[in-house]
XYZ file of C-alpha atoms in Angstrom:
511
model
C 0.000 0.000 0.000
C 2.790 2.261 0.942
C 5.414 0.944 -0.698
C 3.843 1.648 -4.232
C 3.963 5.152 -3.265
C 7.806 5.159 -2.402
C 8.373 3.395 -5.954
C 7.107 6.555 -7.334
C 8.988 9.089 -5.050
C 11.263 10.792 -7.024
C 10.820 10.920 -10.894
C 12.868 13.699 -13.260
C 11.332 15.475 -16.497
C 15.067 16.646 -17.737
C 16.533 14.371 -20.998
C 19.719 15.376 -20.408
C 19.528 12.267 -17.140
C 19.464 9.843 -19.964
C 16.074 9.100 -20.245
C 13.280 8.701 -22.530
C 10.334 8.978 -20.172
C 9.812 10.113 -16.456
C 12.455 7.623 -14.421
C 12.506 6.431 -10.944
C 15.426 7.203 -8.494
C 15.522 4.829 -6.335
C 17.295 5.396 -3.062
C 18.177 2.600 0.128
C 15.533 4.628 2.211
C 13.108 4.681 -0.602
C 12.581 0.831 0.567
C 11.668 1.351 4.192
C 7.763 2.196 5.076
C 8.563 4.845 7.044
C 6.101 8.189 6.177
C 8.272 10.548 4.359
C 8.642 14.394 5.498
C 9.803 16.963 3.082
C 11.136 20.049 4.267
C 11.628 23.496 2.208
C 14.364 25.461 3.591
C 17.219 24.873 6.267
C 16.877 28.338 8.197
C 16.025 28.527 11.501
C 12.903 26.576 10.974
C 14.077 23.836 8.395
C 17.405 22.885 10.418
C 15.864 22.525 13.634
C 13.229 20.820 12.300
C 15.138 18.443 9.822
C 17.453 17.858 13.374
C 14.657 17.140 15.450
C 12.333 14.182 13.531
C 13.149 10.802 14.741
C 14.304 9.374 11.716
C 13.517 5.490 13.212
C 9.867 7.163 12.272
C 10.245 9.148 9.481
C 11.814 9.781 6.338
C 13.233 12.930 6.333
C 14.383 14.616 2.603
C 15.494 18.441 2.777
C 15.220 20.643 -0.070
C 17.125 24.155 0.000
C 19.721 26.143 -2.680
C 21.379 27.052 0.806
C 23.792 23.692 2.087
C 24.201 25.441 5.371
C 22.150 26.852 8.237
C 23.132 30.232 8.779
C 23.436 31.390 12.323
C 21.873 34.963 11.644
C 22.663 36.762 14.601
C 26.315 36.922 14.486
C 26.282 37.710 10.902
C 26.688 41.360 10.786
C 29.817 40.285 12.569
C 31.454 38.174 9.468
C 30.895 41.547 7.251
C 33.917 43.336 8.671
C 35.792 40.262 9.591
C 34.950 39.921 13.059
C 34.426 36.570 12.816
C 35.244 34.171 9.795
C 32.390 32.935 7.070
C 33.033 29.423 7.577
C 32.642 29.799 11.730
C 28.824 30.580 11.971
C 27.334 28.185 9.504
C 26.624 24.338 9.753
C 26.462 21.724 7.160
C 23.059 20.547 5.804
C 24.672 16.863 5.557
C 25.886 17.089 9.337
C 21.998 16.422 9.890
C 22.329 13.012 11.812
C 19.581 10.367 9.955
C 19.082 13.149 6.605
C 17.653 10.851 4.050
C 18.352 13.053 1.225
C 19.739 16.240 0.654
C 18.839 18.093 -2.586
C 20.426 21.774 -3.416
C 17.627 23.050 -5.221
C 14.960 25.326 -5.606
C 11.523 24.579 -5.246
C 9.464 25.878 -7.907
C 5.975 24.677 -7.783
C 3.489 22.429 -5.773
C 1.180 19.703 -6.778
C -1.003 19.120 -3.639
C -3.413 16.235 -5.196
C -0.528 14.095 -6.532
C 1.534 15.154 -2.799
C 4.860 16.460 -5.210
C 7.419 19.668 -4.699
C 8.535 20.878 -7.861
C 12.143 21.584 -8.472
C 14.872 22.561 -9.727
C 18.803 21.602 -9.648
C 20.975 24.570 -8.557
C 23.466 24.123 -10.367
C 22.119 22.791 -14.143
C 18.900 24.069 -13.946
C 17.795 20.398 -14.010
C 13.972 20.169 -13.124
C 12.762 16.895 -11.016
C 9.359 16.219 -8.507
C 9.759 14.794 -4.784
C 6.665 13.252 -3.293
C 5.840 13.799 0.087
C 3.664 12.467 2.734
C 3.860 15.544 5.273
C 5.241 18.691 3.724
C 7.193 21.636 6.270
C 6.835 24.504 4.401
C 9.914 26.565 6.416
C 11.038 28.587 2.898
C 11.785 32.221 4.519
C 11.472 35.423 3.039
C 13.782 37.737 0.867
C 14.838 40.915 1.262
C 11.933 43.956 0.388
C 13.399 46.665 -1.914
C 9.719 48.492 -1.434
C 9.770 49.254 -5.538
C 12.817 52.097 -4.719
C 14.110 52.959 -7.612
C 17.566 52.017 -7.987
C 17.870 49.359 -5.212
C 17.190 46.092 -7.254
C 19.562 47.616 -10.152
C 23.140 48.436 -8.327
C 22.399 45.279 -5.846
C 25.668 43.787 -5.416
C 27.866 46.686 -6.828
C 27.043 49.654 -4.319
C 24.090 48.356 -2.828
C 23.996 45.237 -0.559
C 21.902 43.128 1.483
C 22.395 41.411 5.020
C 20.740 38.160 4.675
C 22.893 35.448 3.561
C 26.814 34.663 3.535
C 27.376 35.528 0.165
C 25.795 39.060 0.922
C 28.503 39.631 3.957
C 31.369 38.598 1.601
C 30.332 41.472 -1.212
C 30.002 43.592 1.596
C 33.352 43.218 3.234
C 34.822 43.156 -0.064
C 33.009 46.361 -0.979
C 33.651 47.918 1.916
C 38.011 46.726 1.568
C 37.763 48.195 -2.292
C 36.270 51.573 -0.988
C 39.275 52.276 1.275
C 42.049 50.811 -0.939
C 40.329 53.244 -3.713
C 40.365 56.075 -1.997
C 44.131 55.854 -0.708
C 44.920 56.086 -4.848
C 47.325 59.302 -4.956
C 45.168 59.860 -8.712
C 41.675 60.344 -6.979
C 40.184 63.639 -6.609
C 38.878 65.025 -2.734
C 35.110 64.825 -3.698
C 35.244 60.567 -5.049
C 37.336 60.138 -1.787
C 34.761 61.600 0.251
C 32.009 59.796 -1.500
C 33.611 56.497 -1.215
C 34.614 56.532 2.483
C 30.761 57.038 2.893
C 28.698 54.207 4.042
C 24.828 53.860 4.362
C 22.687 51.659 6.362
C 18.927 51.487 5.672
C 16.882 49.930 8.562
C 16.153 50.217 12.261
C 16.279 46.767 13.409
C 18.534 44.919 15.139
C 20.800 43.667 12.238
C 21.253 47.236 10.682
C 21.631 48.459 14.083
C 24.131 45.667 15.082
C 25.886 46.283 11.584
C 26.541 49.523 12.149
C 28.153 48.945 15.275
C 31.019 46.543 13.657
C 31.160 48.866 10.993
C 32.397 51.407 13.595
C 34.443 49.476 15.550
C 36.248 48.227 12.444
C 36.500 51.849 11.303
C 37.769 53.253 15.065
C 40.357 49.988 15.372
C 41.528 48.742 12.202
C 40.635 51.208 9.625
C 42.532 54.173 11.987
C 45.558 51.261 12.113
C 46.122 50.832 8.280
C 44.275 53.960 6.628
C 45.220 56.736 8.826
C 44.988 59.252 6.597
C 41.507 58.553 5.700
C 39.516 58.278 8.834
C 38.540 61.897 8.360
C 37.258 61.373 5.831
C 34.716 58.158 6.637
C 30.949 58.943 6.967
C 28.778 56.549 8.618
C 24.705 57.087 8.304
C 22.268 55.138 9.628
C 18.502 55.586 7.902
C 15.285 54.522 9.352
C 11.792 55.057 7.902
C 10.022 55.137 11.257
C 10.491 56.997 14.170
C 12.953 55.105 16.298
C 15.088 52.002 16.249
C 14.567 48.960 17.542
C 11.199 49.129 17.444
C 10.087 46.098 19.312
C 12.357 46.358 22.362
C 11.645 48.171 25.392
C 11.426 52.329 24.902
C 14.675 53.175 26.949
C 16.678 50.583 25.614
C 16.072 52.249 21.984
C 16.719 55.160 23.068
C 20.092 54.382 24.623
C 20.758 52.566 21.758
C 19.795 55.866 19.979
C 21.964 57.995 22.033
C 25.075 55.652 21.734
C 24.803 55.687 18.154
C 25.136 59.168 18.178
C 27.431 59.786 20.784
C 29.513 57.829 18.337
C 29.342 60.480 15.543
C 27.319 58.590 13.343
C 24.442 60.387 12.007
C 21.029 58.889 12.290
C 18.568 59.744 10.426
C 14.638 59.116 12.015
C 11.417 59.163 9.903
C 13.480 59.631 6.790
C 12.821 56.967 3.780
C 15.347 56.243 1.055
C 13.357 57.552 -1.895
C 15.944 56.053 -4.564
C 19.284 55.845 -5.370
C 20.674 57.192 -8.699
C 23.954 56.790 -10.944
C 25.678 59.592 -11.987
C 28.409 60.908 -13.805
C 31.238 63.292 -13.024
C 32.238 65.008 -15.976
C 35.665 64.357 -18.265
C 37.655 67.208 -17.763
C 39.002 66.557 -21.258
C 35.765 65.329 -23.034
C 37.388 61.536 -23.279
C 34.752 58.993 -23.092
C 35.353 56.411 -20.219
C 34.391 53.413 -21.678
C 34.413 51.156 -18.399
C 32.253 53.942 -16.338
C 30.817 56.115 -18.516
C 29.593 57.405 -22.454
C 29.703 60.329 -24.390
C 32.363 61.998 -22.322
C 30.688 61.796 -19.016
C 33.147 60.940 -17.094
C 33.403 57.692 -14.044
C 29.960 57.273 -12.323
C 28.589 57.716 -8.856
C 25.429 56.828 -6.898
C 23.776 59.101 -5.014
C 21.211 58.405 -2.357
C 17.852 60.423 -2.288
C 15.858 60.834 0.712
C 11.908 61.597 1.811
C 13.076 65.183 2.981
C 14.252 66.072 -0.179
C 18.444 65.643 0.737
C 20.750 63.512 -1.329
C 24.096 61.583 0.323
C 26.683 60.318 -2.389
C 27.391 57.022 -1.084
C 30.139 54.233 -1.671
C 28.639 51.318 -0.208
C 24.960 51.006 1.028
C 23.171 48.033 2.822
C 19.845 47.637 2.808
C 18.213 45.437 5.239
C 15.098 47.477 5.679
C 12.054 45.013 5.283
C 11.048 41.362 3.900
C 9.226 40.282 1.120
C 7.763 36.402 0.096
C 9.701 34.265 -2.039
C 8.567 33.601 -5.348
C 7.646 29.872 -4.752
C 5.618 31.118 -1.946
C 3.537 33.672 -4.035
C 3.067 30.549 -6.885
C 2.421 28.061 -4.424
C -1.318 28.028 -4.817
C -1.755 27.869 -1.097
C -4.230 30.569 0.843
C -1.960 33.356 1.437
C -2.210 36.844 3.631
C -0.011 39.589 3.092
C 2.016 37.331 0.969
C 2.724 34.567 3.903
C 0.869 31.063 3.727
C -2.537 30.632 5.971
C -1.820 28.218 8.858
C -4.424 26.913 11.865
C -3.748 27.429 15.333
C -1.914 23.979 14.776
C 0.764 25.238 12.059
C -0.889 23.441 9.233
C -2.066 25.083 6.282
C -6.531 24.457 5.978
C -7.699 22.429 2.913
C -4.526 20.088 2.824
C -6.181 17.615 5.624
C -3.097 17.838 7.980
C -0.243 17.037 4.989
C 1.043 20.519 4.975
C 2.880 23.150 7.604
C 4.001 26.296 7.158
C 6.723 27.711 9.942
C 8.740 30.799 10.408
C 8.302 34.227 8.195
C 6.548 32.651 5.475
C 3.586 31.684 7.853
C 0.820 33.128 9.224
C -2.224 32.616 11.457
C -5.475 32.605 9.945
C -8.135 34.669 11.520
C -9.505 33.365 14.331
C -6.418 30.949 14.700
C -3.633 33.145 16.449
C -1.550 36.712 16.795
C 0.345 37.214 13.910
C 4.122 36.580 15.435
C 7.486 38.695 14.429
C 9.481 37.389 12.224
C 12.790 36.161 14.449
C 14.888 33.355 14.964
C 13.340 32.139 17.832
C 9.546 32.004 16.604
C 10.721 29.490 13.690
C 12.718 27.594 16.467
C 9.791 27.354 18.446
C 7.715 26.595 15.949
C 10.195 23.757 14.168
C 10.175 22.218 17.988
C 6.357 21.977 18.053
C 6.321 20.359 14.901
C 8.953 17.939 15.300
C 6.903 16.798 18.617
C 3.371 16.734 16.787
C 5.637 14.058 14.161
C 7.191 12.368 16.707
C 3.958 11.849 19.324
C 1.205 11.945 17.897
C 1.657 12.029 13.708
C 3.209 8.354 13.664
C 0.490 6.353 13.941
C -1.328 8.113 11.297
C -1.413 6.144 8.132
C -0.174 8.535 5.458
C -1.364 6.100 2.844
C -5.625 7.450 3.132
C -5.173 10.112 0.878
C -8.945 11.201 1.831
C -8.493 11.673 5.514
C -7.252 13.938 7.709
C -4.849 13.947 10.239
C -6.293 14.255 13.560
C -5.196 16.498 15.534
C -1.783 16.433 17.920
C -2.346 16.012 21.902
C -0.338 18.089 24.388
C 2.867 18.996 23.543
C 5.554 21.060 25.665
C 6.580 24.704 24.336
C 9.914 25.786 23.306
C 10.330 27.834 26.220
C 14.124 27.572 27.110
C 16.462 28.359 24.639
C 19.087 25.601 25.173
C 18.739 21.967 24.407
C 20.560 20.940 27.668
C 17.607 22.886 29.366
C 14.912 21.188 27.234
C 13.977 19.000 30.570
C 12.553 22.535 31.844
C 9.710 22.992 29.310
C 7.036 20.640 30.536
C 7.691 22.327 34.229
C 7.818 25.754 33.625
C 4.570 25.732 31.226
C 1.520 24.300 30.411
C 1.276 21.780 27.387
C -1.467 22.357 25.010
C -2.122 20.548 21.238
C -1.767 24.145 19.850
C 1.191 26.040 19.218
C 2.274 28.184 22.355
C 4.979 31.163 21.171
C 6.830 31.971 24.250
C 8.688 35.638 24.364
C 12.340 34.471 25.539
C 13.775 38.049 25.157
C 15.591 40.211 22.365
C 19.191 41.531 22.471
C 21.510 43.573 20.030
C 25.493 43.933 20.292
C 26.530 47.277 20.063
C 30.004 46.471 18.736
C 32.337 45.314 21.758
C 31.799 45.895 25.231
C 28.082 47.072 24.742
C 24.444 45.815 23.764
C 21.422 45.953 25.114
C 19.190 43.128 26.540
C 15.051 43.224 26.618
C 13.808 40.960 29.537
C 11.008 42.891 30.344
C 8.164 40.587 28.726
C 10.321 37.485 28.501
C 8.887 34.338 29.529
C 11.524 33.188 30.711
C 12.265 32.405 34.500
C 14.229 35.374 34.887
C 14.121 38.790 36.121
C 11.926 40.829 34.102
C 14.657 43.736 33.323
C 16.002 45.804 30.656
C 19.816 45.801 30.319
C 22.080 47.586 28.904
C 26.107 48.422 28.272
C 28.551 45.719 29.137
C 26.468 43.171 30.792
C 23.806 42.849 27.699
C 27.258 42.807 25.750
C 27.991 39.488 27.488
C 24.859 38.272 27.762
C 24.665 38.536 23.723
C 28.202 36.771 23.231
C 27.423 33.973 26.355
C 23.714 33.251 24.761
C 24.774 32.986 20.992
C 27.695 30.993 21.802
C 25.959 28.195 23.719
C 23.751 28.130 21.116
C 26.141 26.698 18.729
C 25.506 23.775 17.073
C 29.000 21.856 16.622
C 32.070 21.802 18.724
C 33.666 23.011 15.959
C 31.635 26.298 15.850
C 32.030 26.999 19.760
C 35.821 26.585 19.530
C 36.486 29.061 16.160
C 33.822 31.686 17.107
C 35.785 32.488 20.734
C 39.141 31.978 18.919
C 38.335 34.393 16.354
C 36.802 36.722 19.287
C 40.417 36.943 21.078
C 42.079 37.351 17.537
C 40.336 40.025 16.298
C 41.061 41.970 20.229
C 44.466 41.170 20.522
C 45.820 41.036 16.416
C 42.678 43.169 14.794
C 40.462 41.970 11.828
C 41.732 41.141 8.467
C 41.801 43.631 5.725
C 42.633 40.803 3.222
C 40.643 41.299 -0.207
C 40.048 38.046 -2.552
């Protein structure tokens, strides 16, 4: 009954695999009876997830162009070389019991036949995996808001802060900027404009970028480029009218007041209305044909604001809003405000229990739940509750009546503490319930070294319900993150790469 389904688990539509019709891949797990899970993504949600399925019970497949979970908090860090790429990121394939790993996008879903559409990273090779429960953990992107100019010097002067790849143009960008302006040739005004950086966004990873940006400017910058620290501009813009708008009122505003007190100029309740290429003109009429035509000159991009000002800029990162994924908007699944429909038990209505949706690309139907912020820790949460429905109470199910639905979980324990060791804690501290239970476990941002801020004042948590601020948040940030490492590996570099950067500085190494 089951096993005919396996047989037809994995079929491919692309000639170029040798075949004449749709084939079957068959796989050593393929011949097990185990139910088979398919999870989109391996963020927050889709690692945890993925980690946390007994795979005695299930099969578990991943699909994701991303081989890595990427521990987002610390990586505002990696874009000035505070810590290394390679130290705050964790194999897909280190996933103890992964059936199958695919590095591909999904591109469409067929809910009566139970199949994910995709295709291969790397060849554009198009294949279908079945499913029996699908995870639908697939993120969000970054939200340009329609601004003209963003979307079109992406990657040259304008960057995002969302993947690893985005921190490496950045601190590449950021190397070229200063190693072009120390050029004996270049004129006082593209020196100026260069050496100035601009961060869009209030929240905590613009705010937390910002920071390393500074310290890397005040420590390493003032070391090797001496001569050009007077000339570095740092501007921070937000569109509303603070930062950090979901922590506590005085911890934003000493966040606020730091920032300043630091000589970087924040800008409140100002939008980025575009940014714009220009040309300074030839002084002999040559045309430039790498950076400009018809005589104009080398180009520049110039930043316009809601007030009506304009900033010449040499690097900008944007990291000022999210927007769905394009499988997500094609799916053909119930959406709101461009994130799929879920019940009050994470599973999306009209699929009969097959389906879940986690993390920002979910939301709670009317009637089935406060929409949640889009952090970290919700898609942890959320990825735990899941895991437990599959493990408890999904098992018994048999995925093989296509018609019914799957009942309902029983109690299961929230996500309350953040460590695994501390897991024990959950069914103590709180009340189980068959519905999902979000529990607030606190917000902090690093304010480069030695300062932060820490928001306990609605936490959860069995802890003192206080805000914090300057050193101690600082270490609170570094002691939390750390233990929350996934390898050995990872909590042995990232501490190592902590003392090197104090004692020896970051690396200014371009490649």
């Amino acid at each position: 009954m089951y096993s005919s389904k396996i047989a037809s688990s994995f079929t491919t539509t692309n000639p170029r695999f040798g075949m004449t019709a749709n084939m079957i891949r068959t796989f050593a797990t393929m011949q097990t009876k185990r139910p088979r899970v398919v999870i989109l993504g391996s963020g927050w949600g889709g690692n945890t997830l993925a980690r946390r399925i007994n795979k005695d019970l299930y099969d578990v497949r991943l699909i994701s162009p991303a081989n890595h979970f990427l521990f987002t908090p610390l990586l505002p860090s990696t874009a000035v070389g505070t810590l290394e790429f390679r130290a705050i990121q964790e194999p897909v394939r280190t996933i103890k019991g992964l059936g199958e790993y695919y590095q591909a996008k999904a591109t469409g879903l067929d809910t009566e036949n139970q199949v994910v559409k995709c295709q291969d990273l790397f060849k554009g090779h198009e294949f279908d995996v079945k499913y029996d429960y699908l995870c639908i953990s697939a993120g969000n992107k970054t939200n340009t808001f329609n601004t003209p100019g963003i979307a079109e010097r992406e990657g040259k002067e304008v960057f995002f802060l969302k993947h690893l790849y985005h921190a490496r143009q950045i601190r590449n960008r950021v190397l070229e900027c200063f190693e072009r302006a120390s050029n004996a040739n270049i004129s006082a005004e593209e020196r100026s404009r260069l050496l100035s950086f601009i961060v869009v966004g209030g929240g905590p990873t613009s705010c937390e970028f910002t920071s390393e940006l500074y310290d890397f400017l005040q420590e390493d910058v003032a070391k090797w480029y001496p001569e050009m620290v007077k000339d570095v501009k740092l501007t921070l813009v937000e569109a509303g009218p603070g930062l950090l708008g979901s922590f506590h009122k005085s911890l934003a505003d000493y966040y606020l007041k730091k920032l300043q007190q630091k000589n970087i100029d924040v800008k409140l309740s100002t939008a980025v209305t575009g940014v714009e290429e220009r040309w300074y003109p030839s002084e002999d009429g040559r045309v430039d044909t790498e950076h400009g035509e018809d005589g104009k000159g080398h180009h520049h991009t110039v930043a316009s604001f809601a007030d009506g000002t304009e900033l010449p800029f040499g690097t900008m990162v944007w990291s000022a809003g999210l927007a769905p994924v394009k499988f997500i908007q094609e799916s053909g699944l119930e959406l709101d405000r461009g994130k799929v429909l879920v019940d009050r038990y994470l599973r999306v209505p009209g699929q009969n229990g097959r389906i879940m949706a986690l993390g920002d690309c979910a939301i709670p139907a009317e009637g089935e739940g406060a929409p949640l912020p889009p952090t970290a820790s919700v898609a942890e949460q959320q990825a735990y509750y899941i895991g437990d429905c599959l493990n408890l109470y999904y098992k018994d199910f048999d995925v093989s009546a296509m018609d019914q639905e799957v009942p309902v979980p029983g109690p299961v324990a929230p996500a309350l503490m953040p460590w695994q060791g501390a897991e024990f804690l959950n069914k103590i501290l709180v009340k189980s319930a068959p519905e999902f239970q979000y529990k607030n476990r606190g917000a902090m941002a690093a304010m480069g070294f030695g300062g932060g801020v820490s928001d306990l004042t609605k936490t959860d948590l069995p802890a003192p319900k206080v805000a914090t601020s300057g050193a101690a948040a600082f270490f609170m940030w570094r002691s939390a993150y750390w233990t929350k490492q996934l390898s050995w590996s990872n909590m042995i570099l990232i501490p190592m790469y902590w003392f090197k950067q104090m004692v020896f500085g970051r690396d200014i190494s371009r490649f």
